mmCIF file of C-alpha atoms (C1' of nucleotides) in Angstrom:
data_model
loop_
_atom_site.group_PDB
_atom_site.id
_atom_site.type_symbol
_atom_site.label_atom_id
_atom_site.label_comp_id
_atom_site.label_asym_id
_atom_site.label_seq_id
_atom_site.Cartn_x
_atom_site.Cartn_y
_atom_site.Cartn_z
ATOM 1 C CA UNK A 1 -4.318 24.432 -12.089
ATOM 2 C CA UNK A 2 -4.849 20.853 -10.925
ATOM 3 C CA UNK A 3 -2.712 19.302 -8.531
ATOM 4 C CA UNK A 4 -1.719 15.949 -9.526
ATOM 5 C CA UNK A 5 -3.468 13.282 -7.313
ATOM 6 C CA UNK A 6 -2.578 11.154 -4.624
ATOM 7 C CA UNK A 7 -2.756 8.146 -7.418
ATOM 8 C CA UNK A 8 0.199 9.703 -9.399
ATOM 9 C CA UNK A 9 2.175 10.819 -6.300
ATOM 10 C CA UNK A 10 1.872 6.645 -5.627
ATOM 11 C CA UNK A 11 3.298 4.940 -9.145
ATOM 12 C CA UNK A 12 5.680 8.379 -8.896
ATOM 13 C CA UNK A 13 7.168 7.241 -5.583
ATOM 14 C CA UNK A 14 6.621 3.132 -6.283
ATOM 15 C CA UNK A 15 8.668 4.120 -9.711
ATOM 16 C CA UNK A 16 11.962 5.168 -7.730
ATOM 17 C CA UNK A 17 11.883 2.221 -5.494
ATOM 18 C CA UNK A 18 15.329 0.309 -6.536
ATOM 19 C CA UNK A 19 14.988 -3.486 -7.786
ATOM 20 C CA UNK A 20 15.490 -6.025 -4.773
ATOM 21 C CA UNK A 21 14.197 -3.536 -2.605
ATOM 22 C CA UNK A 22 10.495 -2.969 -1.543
ATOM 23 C CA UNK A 23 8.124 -0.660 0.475
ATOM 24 C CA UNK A 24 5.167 -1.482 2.394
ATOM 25 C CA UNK A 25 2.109 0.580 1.981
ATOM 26 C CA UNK A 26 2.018 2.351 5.055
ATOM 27 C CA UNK A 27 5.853 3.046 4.258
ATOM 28 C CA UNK A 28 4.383 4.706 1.201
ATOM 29 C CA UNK A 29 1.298 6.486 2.475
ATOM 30 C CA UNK A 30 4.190 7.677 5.117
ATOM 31 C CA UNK A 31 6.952 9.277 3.033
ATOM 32 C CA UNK A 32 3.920 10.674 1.280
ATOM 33 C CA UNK A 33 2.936 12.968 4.254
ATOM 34 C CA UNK A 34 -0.099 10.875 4.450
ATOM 35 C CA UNK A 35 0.959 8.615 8.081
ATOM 36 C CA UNK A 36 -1.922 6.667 7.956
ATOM 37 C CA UNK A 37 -2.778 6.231 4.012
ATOM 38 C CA UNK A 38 -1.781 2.670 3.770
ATOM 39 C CA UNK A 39 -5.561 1.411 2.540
ATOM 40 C CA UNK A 40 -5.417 4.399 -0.131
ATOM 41 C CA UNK A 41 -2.008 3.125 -1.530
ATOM 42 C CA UNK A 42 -3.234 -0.090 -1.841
ATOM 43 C CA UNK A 43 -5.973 0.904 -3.517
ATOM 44 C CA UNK A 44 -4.306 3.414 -5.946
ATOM 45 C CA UNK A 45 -2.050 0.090 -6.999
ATOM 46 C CA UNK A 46 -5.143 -2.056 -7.220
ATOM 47 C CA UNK A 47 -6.571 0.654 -9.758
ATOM 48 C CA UNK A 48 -2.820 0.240 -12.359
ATOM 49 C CA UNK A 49 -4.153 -0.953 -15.759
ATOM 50 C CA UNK A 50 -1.919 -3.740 -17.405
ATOM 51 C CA UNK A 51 -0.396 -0.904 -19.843
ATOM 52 C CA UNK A 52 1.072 1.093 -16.902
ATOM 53 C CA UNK A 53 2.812 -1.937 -15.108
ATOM 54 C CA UNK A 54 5.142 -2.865 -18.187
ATOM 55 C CA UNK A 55 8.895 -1.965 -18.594
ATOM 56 C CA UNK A 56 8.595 1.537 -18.370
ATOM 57 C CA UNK A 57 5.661 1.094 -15.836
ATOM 58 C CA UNK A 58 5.358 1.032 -12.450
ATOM 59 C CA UNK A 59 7.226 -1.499 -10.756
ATOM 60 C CA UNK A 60 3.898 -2.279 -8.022
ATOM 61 C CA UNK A 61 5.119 -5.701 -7.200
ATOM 62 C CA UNK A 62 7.867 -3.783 -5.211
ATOM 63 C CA UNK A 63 5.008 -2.725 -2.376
ATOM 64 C CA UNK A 64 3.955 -5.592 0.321
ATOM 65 C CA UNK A 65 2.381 -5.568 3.226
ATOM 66 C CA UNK A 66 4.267 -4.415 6.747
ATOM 67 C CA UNK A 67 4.549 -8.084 7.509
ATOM 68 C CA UNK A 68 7.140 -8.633 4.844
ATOM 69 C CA UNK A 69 3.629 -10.575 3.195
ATOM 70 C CA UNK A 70 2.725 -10.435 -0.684
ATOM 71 C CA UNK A 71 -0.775 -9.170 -0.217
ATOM 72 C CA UNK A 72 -3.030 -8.984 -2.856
ATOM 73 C CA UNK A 73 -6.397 -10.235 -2.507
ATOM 74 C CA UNK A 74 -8.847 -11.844 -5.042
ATOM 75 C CA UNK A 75 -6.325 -12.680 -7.625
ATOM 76 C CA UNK A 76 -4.450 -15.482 -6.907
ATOM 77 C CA UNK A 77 -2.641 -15.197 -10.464
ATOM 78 C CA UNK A 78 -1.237 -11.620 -9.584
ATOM 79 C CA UNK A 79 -0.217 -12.338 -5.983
ATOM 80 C CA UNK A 80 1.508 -15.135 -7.567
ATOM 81 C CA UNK A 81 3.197 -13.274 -10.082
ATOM 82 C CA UNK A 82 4.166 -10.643 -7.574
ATOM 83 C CA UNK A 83 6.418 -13.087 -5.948
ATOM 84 C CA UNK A 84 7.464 -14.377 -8.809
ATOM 85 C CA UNK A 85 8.616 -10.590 -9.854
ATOM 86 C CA UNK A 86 10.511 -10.220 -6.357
ATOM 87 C CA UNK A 87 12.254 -13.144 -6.284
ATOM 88 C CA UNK A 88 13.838 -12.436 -9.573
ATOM 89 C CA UNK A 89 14.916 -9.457 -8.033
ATOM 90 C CA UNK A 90 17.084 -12.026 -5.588
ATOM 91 C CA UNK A 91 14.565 -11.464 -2.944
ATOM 92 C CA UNK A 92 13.974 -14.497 -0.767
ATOM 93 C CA UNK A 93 10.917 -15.442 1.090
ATOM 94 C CA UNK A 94 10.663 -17.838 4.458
ATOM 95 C CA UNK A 95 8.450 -21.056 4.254
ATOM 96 C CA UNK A 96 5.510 -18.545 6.056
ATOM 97 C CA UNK A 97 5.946 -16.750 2.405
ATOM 98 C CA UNK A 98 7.073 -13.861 4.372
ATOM 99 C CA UNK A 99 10.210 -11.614 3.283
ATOM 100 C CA UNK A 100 12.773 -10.307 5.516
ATOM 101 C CA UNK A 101 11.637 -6.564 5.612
ATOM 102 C CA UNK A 102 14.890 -5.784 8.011
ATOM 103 C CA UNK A 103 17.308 -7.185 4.922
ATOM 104 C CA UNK A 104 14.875 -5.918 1.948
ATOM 105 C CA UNK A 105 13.204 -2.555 2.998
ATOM 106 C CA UNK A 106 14.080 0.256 0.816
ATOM 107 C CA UNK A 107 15.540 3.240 3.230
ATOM 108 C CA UNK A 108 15.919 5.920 1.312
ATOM 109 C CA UNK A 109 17.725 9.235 2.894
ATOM 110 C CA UNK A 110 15.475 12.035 3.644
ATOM 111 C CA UNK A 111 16.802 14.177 1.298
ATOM 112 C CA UNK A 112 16.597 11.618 -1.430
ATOM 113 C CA UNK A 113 12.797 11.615 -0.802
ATOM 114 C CA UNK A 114 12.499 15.391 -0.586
ATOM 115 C CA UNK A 115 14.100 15.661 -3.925
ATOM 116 C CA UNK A 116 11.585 12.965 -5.602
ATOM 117 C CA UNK A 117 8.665 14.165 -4.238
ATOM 118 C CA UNK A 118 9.775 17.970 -5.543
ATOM 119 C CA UNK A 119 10.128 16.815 -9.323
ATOM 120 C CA UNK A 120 6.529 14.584 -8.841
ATOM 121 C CA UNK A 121 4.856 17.653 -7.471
ATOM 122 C CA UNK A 122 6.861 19.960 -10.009
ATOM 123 C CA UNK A 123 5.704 17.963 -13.416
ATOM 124 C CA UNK A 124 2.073 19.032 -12.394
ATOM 125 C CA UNK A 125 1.581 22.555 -12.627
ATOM 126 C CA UNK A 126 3.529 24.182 -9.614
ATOM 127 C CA UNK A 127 1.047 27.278 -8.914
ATOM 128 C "C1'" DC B 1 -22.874 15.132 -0.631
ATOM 129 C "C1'" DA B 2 -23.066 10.438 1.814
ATOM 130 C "C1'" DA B 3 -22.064 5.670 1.428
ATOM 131 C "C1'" DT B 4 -19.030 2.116 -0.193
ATOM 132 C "C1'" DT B 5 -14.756 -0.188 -1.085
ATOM 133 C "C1'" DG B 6 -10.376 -2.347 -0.526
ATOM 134 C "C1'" DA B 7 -3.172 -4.872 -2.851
ATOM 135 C "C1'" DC B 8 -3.431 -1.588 5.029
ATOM 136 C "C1'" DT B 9 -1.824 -1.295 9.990
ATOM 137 C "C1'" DT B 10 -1.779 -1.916 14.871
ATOM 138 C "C1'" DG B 11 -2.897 -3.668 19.081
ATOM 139 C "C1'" DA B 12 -5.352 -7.170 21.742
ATOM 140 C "C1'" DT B 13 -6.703 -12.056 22.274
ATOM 141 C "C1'" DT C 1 1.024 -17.763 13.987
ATOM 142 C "C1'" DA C 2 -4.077 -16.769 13.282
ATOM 143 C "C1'" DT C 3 -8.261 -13.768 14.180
ATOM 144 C "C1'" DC C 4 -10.725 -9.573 15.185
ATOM 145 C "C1'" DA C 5 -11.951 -4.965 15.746
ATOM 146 C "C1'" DA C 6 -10.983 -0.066 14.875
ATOM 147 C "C1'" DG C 7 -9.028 3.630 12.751
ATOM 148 C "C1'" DC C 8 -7.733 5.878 8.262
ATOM 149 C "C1'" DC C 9 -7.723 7.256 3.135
ATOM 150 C "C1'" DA C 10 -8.628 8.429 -1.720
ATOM 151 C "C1'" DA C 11 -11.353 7.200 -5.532
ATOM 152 C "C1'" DT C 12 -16.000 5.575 -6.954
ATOM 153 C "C1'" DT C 13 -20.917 5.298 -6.976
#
DNA sequence: CAATTGACTTGAT
DNA sequence: TATCAAGCCAATT
């Protein structure tokens, strides 16, 4: 059997965040039993090909930075277009282009977590 | 198997 | 608010 990687457990998680909400990556890494995965999140989102990011893709813009920050680096035309994404999601951003993560931060309840991260693990083959 | 590479985070300055 | 240095991680080379 082959346990389905960190990568999948990512876009699997990032799926279930709700619109005009977001998650920051060490949020992520986090509820992933992985407390200090944030650079590994990042970098599973930097790795999405444009086919897995349409309607029925993963929704990555919904992932910033701890700050509240749009962070993407080297492509101006994404970071751009996450913003864009978010604030047609009604999310508003400060003239330091920083979102209020108290107002916008998806808190999910622990058992609502549990339960997602049982079916990700369970579509891969359980044992 | 070791080195490299970032869409990270935190604490100090 | 802006910079820097360290620590941390999975996927790639």
């Amino acid at each position: 059997m082959s346990e389905i990687s960190f990568n999948q457990l990512v876009y699997g998680l990032v799926r279930n965040i709700p619109s005009g909400k977001v998650l920051s990556y060490g949020r992520v890494a986090y509820l992933l039993d992985v407390p200090n995965g944030a650079r590994a999140v990042g970098w599973a989102l930097s790795a999405l090909k444009d086919s897995e990011t349409g309607i029925s893709g993963v929704p990555w813009h919904r992932v910033v930075n701890a700050q509240g920050r749009v962070s993407i680096k080297g492509s101006p035309d994404a970071a751009m277009e996450q913003r864009i994404r978010l604030e047609a999601e009604g999310i508003e951003f400060d003239k330091y282009d920083t979102l209020d993560m108290t107002r916008y931060l998806w808190e999910p309840a622990l058992p609502e977590i549990e339960t997602i991260l049982v079916q990700l693990r369970g579509q891969d083959a359980p044992d």
